[in-house]
Short mmCIF file of C-alpha atoms in Angstrom, two decimals:
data_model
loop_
_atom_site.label_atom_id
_atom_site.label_comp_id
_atom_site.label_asym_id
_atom_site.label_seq_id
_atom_site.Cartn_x
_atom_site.Cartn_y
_atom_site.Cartn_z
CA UNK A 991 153.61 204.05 79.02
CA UNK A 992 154.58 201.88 82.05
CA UNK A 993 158.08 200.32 81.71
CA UNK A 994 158.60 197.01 81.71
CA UNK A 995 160.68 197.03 85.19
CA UNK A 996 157.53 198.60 86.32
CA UNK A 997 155.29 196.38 85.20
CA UNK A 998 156.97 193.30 86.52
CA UNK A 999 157.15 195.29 90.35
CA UNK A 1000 153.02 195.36 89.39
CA UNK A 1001 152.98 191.41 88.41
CA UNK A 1002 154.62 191.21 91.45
CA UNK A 1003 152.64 192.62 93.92
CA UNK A 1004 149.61 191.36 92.27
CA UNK A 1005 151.03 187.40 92.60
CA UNK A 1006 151.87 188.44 96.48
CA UNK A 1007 148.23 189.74 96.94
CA UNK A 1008 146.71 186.71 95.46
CA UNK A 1009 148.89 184.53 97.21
CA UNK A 1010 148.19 186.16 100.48
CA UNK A 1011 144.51 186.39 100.03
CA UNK A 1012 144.60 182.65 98.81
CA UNK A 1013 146.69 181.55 102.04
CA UNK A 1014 143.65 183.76 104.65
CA UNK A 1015 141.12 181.74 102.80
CA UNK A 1016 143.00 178.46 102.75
CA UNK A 1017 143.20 179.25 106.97
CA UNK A 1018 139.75 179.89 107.35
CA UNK A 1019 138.29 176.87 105.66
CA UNK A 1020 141.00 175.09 107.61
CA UNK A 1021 139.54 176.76 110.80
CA UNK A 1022 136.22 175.93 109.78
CA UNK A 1023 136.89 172.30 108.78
CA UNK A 1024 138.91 171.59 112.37
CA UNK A 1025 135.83 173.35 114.22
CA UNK A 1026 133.46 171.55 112.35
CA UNK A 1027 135.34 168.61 113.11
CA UNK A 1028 135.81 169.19 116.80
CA UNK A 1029 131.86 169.63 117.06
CA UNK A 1030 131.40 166.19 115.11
CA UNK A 1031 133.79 164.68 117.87
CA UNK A 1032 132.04 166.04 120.44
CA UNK A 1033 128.47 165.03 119.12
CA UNK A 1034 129.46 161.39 118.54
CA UNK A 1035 131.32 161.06 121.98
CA UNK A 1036 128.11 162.80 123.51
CA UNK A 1037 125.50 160.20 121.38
CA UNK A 1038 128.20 157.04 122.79
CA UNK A 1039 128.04 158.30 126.47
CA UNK A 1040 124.13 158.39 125.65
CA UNK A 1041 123.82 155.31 124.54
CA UNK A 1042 125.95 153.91 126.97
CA UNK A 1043 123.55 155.35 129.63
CA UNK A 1044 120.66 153.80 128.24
CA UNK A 1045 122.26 150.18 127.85
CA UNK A 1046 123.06 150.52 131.37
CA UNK A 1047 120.08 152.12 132.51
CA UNK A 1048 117.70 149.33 130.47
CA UNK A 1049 120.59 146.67 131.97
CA UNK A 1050 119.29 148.46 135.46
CA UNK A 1051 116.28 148.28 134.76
CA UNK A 1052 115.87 144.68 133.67
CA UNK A 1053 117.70 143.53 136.99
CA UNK A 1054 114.94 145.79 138.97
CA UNK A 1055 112.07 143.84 137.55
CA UNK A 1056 114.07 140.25 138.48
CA UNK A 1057 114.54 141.34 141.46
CA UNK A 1058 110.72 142.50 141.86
CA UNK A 1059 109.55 139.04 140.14
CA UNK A 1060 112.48 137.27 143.24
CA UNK A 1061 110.18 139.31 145.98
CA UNK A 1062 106.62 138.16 144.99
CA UNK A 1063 108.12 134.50 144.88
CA UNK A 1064 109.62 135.11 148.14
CA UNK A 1065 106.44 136.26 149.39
CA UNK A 1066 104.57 133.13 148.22
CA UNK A 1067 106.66 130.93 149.57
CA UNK A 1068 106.90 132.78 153.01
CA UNK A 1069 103.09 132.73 152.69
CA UNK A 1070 102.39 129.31 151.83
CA UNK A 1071 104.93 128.14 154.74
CA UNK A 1072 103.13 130.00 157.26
CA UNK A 1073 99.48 129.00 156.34
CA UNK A 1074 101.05 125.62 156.51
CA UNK A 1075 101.91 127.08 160.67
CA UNK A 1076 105.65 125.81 159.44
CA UNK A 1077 107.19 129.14 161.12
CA UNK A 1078 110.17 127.62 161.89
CA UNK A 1079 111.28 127.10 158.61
CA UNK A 1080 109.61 130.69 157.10
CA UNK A 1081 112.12 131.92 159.79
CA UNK A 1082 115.17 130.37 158.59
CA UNK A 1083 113.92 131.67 154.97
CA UNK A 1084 113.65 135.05 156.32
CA UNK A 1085 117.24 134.57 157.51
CA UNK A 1086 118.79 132.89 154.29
CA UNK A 1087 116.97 136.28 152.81
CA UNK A 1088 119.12 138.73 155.04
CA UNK A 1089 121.97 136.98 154.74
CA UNK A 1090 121.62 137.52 150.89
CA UNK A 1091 120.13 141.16 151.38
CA UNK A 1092 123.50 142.12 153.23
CA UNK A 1093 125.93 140.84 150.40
CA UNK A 1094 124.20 143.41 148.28
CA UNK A 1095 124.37 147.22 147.98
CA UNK A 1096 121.61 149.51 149.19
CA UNK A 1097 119.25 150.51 146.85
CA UNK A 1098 118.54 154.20 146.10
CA UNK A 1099 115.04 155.17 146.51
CA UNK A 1100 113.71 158.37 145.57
CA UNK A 1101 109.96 157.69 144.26
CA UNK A 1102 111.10 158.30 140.52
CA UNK A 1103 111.83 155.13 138.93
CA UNK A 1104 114.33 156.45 136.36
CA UNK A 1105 116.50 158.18 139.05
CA UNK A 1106 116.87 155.33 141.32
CA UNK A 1107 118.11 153.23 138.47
CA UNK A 1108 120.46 155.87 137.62
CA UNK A 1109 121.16 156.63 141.08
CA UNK A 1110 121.97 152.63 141.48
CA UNK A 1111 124.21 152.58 138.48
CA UNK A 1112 126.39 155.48 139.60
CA UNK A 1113 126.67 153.81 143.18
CA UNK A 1114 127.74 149.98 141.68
CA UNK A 1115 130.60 152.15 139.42
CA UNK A 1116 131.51 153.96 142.61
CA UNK A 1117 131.35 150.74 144.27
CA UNK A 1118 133.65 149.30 141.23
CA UNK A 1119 136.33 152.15 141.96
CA UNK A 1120 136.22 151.49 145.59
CA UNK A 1121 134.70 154.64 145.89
CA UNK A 1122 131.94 155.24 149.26
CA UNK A 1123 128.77 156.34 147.50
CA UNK A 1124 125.73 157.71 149.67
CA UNK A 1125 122.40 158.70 149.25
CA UNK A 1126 119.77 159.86 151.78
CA UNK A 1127 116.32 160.86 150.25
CA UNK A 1128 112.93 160.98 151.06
CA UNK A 1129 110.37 159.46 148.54
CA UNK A 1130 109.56 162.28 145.98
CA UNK A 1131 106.63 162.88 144.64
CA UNK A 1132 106.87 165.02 141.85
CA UNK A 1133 105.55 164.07 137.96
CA UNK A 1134 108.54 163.72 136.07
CA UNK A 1135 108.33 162.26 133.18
CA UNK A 1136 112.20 159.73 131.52
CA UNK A 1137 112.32 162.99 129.10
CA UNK A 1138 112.74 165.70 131.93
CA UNK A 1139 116.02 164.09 133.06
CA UNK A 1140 117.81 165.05 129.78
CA UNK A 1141 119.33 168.19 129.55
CA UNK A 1142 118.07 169.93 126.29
CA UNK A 1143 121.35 172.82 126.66
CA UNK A 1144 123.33 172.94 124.07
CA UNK A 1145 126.92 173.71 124.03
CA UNK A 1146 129.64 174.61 126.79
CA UNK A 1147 132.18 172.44 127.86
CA UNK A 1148 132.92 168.90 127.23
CA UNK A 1149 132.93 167.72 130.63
CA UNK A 1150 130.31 168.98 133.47
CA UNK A 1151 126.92 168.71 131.88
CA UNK A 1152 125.48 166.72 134.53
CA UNK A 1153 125.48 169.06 137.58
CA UNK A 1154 124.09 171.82 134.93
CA UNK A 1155 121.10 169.36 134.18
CA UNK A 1156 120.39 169.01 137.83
CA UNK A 1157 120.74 172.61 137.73
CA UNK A 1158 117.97 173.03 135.49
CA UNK A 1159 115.69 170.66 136.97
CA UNK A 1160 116.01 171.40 140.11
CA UNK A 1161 115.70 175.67 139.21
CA UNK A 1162 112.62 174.19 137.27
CA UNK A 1163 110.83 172.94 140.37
CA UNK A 1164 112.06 175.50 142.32
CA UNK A 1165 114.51 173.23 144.65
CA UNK A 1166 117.96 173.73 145.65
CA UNK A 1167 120.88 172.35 144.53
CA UNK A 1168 124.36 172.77 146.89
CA UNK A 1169 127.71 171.22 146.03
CA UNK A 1170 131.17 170.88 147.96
CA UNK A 1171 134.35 169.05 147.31
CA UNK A 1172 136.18 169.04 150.88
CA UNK A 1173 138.76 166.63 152.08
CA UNK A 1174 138.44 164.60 148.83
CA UNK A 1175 134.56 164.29 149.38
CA UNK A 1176 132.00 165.85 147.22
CA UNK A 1177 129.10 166.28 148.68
CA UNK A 1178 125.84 166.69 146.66
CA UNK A 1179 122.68 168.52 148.52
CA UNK A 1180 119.43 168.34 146.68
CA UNK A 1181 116.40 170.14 147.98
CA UNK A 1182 113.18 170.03 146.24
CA UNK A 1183 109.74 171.31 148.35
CA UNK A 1184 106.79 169.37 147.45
#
């Protein structure tokens, strides 16, 4: 027979056990939860900056084909004025046209649509920060299709994902990609052999 002072040690022990195993898998759904959690965080600030991107891009975008629907009516009228032999006047247009042309930033052009409008945004919020923004490219003439400028990768770290997307595009076309933060410039080298 056990004796009662025994048994109670037993009870005991057996409480502290349960209590201990009910406290590891309290923790771990805890862990879980907060991971789970984390990844949730992560997903929704990832869909925001997303969406954000393609307001602005389609904002871009919109201001491209105003501008594009500005030149054909500036051709006309440059057109019209010099069938009329009134050069005088398509000069001073030409001129009113500079004047305008300087008061606005450079345009990117790289021969893919939906980089230069990316390209463009990224320059105005450099521009916004007072922030010098470059960029020197040749037209490009690869087929990429809007879809190929999304990274697909999944995970790593929260900030950084654009220079591994470049990354991957560029290894996919079998170009070069070089980057260097000197002198509080970061420099950006992008080589892709057509």
């Amino acid at each position: 027979m056990i004796s009662s002072e025994r048994m109670w040690q037993l009870l005991i022990w057996s409480f502290m056990i349960l209590m201990l195993l009910f406290g590891w898998y309290c923790g771990t759904v805890y862990l879980q939860y907060e991971a789970s959690r984390r990844e949730l965080q992560f997903a929704e600030e990832r869909n925001q900056m997303l969406a954000d991107n393609y307001a602005h891009m389609i904002h871009q975008y919109r201001n491209m084909q105003i501008r594009n629907h500005d030149i054909r009516n500036h051709y006309l009228v440059l057109q019209e004025l010099v069938k009329k032999g009134a050069y005088d006047r398509a000069e001073r247009y030409i001129d009113e046209l500079e004047t305008e042309k300087k008061d606005a930033p450079a345009r990117v052009r790289t021969g893919i649509p939906v980089l230069d409008i990316l390209l463009e945004y990224r320059q105005n919020e450099a521009m916004g920060e007072n922030i010098h923004f470059e960029v020197i490219s040749d037209q490009i003439q690869l087929e990429l299709t809007d879809k190929k400028l999304l990274s697909s990768k999944s995970g790593g770290k929260e900030y950084g994902w654009g220079m591994t997307s470049m990354q991957v595009i560029v290894d996919r076309y079998g170009g070069t990609l070089e980057a260097d933060f000197e002198n509080h410039q970061f420099t950006l080298v992008i080589g892709v052999y057509c």
